[in-house]
Coordinates of N, CA and C in Angstrom, one line a residue:
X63 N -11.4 48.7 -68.6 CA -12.7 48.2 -68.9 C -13.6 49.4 -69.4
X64 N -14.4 48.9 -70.3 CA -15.5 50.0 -70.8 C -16.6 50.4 -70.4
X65 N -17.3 50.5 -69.7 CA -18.3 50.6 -68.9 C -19.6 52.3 -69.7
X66 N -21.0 51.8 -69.8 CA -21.7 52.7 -70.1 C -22.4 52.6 -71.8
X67 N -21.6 51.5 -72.5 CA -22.4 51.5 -73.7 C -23.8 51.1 -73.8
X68 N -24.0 50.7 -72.8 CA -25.7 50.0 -72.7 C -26.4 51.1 -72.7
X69 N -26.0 52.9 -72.6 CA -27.1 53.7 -72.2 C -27.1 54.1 -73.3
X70 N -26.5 54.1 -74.6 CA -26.4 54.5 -75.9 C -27.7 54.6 -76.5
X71 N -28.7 53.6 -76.6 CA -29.5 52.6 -77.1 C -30.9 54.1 -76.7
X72 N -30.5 53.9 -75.6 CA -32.1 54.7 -75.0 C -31.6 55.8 -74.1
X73 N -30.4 56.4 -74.1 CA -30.3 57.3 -73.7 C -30.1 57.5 -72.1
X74 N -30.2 56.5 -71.4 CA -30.1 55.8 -70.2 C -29.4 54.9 -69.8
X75 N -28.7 54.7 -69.1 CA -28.0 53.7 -68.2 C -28.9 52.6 -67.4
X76 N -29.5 51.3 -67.5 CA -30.4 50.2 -67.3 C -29.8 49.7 -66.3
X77 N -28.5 49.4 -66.2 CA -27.3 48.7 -65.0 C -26.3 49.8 -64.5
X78 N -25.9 48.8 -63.7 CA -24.6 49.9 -62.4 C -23.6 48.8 -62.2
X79 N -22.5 49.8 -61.7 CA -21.6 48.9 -62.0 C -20.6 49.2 -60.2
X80 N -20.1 48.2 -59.7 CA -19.5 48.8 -58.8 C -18.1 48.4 -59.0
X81 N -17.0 49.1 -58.1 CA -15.6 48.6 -58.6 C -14.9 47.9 -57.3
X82 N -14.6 46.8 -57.7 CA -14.3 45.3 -56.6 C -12.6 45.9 -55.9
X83 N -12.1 46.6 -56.6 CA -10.5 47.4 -56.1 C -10.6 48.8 -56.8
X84 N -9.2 49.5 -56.5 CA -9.3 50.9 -56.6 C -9.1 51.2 -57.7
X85 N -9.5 51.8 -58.5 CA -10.1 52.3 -60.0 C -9.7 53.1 -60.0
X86 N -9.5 53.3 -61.2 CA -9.5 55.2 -61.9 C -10.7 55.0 -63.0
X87 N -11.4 55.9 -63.0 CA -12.7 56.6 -63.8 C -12.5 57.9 -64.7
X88 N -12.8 57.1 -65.9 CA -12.3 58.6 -66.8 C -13.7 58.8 -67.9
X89 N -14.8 59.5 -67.6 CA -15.8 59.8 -68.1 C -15.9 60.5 -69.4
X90 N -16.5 60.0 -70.6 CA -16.2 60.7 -71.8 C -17.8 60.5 -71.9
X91 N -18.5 61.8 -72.2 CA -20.0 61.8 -72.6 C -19.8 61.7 -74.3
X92 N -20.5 60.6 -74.3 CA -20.8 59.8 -75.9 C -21.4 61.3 -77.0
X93 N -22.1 62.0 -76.5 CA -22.2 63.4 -77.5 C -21.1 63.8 -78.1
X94 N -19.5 64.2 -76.7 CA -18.6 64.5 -77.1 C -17.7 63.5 -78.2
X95 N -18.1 62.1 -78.1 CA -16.7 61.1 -78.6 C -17.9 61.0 -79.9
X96 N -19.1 60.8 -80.3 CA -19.8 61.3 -81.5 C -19.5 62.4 -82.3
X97 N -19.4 63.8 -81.5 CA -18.7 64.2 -82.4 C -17.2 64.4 -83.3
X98 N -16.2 64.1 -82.1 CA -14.9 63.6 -82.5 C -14.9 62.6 -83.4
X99 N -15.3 61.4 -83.5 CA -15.8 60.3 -84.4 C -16.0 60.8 -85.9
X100 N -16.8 62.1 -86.0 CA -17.1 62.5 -87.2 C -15.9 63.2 -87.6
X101 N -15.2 63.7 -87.0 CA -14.3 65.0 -87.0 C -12.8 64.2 -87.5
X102 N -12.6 62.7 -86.6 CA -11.2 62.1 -87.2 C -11.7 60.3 -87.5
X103 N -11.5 60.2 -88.7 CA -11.8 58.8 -88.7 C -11.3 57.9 -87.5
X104 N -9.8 58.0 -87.8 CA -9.0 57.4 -86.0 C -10.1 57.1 -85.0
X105 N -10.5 58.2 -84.7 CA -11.9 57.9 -83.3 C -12.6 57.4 -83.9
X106 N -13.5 57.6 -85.0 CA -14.7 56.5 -85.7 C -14.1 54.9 -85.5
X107 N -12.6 54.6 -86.2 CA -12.6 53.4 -86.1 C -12.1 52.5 -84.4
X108 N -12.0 53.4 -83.9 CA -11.5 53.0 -82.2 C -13.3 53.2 -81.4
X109 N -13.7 53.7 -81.6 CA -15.1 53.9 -81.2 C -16.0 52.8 -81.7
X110 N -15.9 52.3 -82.7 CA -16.5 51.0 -83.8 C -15.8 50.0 -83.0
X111 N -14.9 49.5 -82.8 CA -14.2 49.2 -82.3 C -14.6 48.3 -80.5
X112 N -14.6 49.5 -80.3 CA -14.9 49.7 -78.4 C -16.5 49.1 -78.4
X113 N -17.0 49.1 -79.5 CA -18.5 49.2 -79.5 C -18.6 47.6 -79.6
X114 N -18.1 46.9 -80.9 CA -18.2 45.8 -81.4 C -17.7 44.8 -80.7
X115 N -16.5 45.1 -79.7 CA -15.7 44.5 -78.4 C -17.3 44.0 -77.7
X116 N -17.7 45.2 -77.1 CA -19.0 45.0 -75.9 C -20.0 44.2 -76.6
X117 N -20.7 44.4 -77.7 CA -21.2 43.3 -78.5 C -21.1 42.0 -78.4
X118 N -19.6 41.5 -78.8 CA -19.2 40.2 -78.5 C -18.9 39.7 -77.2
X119 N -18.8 40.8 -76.2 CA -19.0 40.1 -74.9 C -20.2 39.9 -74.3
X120 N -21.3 40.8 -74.6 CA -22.3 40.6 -74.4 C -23.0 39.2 -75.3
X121 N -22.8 38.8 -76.3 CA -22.9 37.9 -77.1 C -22.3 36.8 -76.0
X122 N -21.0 36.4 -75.7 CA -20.7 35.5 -75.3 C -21.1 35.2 -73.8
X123 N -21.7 36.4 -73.4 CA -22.8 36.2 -72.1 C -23.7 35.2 -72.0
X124 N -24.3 35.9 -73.1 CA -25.6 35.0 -73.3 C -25.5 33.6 -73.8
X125 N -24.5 33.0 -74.5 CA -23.5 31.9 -74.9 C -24.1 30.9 -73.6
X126 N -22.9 31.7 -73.2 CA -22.3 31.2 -71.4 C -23.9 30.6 -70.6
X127 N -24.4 31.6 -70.3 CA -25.6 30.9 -69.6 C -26.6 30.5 -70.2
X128 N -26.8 30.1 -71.3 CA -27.6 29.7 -72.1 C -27.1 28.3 -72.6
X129 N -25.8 27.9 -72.7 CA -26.0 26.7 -73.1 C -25.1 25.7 -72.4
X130 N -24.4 26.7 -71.4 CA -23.1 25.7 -70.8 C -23.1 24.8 -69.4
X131 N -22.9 24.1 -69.0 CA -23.0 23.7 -67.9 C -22.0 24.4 -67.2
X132 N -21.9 24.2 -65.2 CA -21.5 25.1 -64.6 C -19.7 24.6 -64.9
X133 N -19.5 23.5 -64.9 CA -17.9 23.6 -65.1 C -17.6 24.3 -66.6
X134 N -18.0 24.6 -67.6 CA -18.1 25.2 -69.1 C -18.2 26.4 -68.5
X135 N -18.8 27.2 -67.7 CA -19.2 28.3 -67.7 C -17.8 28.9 -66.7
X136 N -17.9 28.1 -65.9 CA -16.5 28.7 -64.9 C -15.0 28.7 -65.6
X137 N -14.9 27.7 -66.2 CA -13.9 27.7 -67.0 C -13.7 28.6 -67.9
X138 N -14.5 29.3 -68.7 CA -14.8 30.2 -69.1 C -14.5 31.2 -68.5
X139 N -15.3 31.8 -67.3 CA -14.8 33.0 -66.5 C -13.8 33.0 -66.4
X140 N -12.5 32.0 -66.2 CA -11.4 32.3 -65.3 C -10.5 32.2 -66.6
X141 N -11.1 31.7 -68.1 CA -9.8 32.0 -69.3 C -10.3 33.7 -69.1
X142 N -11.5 33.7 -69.1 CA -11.3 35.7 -69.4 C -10.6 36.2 -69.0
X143 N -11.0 36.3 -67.8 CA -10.3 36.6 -66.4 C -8.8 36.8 -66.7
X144 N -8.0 35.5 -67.1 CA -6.8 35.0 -67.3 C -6.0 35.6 -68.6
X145 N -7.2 36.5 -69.4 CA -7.0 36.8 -71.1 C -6.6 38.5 -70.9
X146 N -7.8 38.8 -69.5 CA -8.3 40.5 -69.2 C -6.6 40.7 -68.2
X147 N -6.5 40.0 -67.2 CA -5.1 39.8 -67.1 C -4.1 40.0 -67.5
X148 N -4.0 39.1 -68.7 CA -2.4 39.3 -69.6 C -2.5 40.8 -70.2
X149 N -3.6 41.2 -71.0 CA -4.1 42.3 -72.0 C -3.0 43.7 -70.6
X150 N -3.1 43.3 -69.6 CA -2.8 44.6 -68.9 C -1.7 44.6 -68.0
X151 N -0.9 43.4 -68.4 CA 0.8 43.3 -67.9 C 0.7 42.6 -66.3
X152 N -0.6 41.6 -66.3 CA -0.3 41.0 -64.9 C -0.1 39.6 -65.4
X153 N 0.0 38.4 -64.0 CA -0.1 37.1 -64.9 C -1.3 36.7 -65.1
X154 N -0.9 36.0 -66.0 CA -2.2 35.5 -66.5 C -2.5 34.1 -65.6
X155 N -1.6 33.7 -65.4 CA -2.1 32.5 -64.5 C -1.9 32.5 -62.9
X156 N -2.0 33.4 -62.6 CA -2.0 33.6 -61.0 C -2.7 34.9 -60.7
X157 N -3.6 35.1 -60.0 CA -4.0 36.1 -59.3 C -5.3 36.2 -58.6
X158 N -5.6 37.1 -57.9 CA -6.6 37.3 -56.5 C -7.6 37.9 -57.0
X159 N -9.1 36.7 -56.6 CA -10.1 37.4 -57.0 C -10.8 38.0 -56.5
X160 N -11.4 39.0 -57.1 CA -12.1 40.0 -56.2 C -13.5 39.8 -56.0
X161 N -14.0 39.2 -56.7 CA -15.3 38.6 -56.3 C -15.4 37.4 -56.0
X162 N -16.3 37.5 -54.7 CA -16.6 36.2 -54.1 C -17.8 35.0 -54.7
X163 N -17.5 34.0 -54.1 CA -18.2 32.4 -54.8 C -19.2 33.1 -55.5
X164 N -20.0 33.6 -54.2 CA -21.7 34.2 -54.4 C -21.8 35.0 -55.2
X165 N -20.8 36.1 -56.0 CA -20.8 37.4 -56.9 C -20.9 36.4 -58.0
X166 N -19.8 35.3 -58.2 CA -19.4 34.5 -59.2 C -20.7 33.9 -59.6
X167 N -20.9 33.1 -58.7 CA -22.4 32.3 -58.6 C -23.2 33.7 -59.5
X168 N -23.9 34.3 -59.0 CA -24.3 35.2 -59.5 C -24.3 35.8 -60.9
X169 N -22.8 35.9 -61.3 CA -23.0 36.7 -62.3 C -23.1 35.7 -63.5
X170 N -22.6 33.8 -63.4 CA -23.0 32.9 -63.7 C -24.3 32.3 -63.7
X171 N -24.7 33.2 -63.1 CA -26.4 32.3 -63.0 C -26.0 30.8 -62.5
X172 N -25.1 30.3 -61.7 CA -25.4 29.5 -60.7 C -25.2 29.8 -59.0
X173 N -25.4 29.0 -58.5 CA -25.5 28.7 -56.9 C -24.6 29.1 -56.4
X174 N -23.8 29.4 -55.5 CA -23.1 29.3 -54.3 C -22.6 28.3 -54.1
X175 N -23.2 27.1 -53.9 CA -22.5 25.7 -53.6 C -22.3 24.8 -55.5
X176 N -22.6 25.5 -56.0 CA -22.2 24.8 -57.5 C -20.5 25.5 -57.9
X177 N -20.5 26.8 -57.8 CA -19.6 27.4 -57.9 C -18.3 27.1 -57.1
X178 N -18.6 26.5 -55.4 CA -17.8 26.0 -54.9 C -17.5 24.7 -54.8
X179 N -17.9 23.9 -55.4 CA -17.9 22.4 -56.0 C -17.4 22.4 -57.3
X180 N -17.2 23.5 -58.1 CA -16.9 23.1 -59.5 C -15.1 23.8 -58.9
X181 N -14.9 24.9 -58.3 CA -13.7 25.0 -58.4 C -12.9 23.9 -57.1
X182 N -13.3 23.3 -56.2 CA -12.9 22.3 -56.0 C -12.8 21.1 -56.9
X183 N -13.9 20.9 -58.0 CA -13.4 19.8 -59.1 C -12.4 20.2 -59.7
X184 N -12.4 21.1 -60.1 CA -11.1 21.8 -60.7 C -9.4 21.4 -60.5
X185 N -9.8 21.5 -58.8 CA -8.7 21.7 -58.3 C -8.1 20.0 -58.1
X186 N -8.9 19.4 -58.0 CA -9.0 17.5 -57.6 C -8.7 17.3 -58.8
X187 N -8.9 18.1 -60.2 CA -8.4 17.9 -61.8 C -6.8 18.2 -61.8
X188 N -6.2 18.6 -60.9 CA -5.1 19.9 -61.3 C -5.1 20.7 -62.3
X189 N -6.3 21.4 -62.4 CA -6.3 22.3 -63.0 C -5.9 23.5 -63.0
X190 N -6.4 23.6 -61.4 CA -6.1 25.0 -60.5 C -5.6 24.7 -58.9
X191 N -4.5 25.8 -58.9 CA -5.1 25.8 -56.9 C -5.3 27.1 -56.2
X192 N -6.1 26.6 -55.5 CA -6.8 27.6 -54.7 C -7.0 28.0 -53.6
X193 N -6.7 28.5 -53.3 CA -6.7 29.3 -51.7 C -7.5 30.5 -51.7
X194 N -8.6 30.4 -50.8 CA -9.7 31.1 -50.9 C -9.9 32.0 -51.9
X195 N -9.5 33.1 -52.4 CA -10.0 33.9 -53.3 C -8.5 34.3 -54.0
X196 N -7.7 33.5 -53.8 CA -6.0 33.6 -54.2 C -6.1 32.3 -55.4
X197 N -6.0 32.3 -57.0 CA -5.7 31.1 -57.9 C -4.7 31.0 -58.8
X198 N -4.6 30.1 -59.1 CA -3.4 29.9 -59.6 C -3.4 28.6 -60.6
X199 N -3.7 29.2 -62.4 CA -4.1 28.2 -63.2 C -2.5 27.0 -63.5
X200 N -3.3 25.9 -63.0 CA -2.1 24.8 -62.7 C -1.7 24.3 -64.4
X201 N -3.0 23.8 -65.3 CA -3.1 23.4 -66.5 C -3.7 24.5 -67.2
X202 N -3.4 25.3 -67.9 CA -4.2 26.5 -68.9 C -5.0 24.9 -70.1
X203 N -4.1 24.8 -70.4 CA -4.9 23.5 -71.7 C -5.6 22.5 -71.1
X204 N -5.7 22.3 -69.9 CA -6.9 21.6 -69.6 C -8.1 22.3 -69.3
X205 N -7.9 23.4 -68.8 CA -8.6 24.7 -68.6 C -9.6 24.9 -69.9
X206 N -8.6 24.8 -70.8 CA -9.0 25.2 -72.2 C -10.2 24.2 -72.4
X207 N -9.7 22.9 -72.5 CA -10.6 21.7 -72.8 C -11.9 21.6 -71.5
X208 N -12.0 21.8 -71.1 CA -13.1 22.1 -69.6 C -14.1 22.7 -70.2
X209 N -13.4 24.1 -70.8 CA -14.2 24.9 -71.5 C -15.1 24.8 -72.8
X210 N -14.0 23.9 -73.7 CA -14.4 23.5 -75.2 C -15.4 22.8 -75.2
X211 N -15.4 21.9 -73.9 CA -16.2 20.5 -73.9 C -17.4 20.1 -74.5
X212 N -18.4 21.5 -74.5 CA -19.4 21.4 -75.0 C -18.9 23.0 -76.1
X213 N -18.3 23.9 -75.8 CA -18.5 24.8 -76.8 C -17.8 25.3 -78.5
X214 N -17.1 23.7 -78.1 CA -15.8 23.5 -79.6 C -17.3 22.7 -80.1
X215 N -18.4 21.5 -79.4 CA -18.7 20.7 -79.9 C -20.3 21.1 -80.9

């Protein structure tokens, strides 16, 4: 994960970030990778790159809570989730989350008891099952369609 392009803008870091399991942190000050950028195209276009990625995710942030309802919006989370997964050699349809309802809730801009109502609909869908913070996507293509419902339309 890429963490820190938000301080680019103004020279400051506005958010924090904590790590939910054990991480490795590998710090590159944007001075240095600016000037490497100029020095080898390769890094300009991987740096463009890395940059335009956080863009579109920030983009589809504001997507997400701006127009979706909470089953659209969770469904959502857990294809990412399910996409940031495969991208790094785990499965894509099984694994243990590290953040809880309330972080979820949270980082969704809904409730606590919406977030735990929608993944119990889910799960009464066969969509998923779930064991506290352990899931396991039952239907990916219904998943899919949960998701599209309003954002294909």
């Amino acid at each position: 994960e890429l963490l820190g392009l938000d301080g680019v803008a103004h020279g400051r870091h506005p958010g924090s970030a904590q790590a939910l399991e054990d991480a490795e942190v590998c710090t590159l000050p944007y001075g240095q990778m600016s000037k490497l950028a100029t020095e080898s195209i390769a890094v300009q276009q991987v740096l463009s790159r890395l940059m335009s990625r956080e863009i579109v995710r920030e983009h589809s942030l504001m997507l997400l809570l701006g127009s979706m309802n909470a089953e659209e919006r969770l469904a959502a989370f857990l294809l990412n989730l399910s996409q940031r997964m495969a991208a790094r050699g785990y499965s894509p349809r099984e694994f243990h989350l590290r953040m809880s309802r309330a972080e979820i809730g949270s980082y969704l801009g809904l409730k606590l008891e919406t977030v735990s109502r929608t993944f119990s609909a889910f799960q009464q869908q066969r969509l998923l099952d779930v064991d506290k913070r352990h899931v396991r996507i039952v239907d990916l293509a219904g998943l899919r369609r949960a998701y599209e419902a309003r954002a294909g339309a």
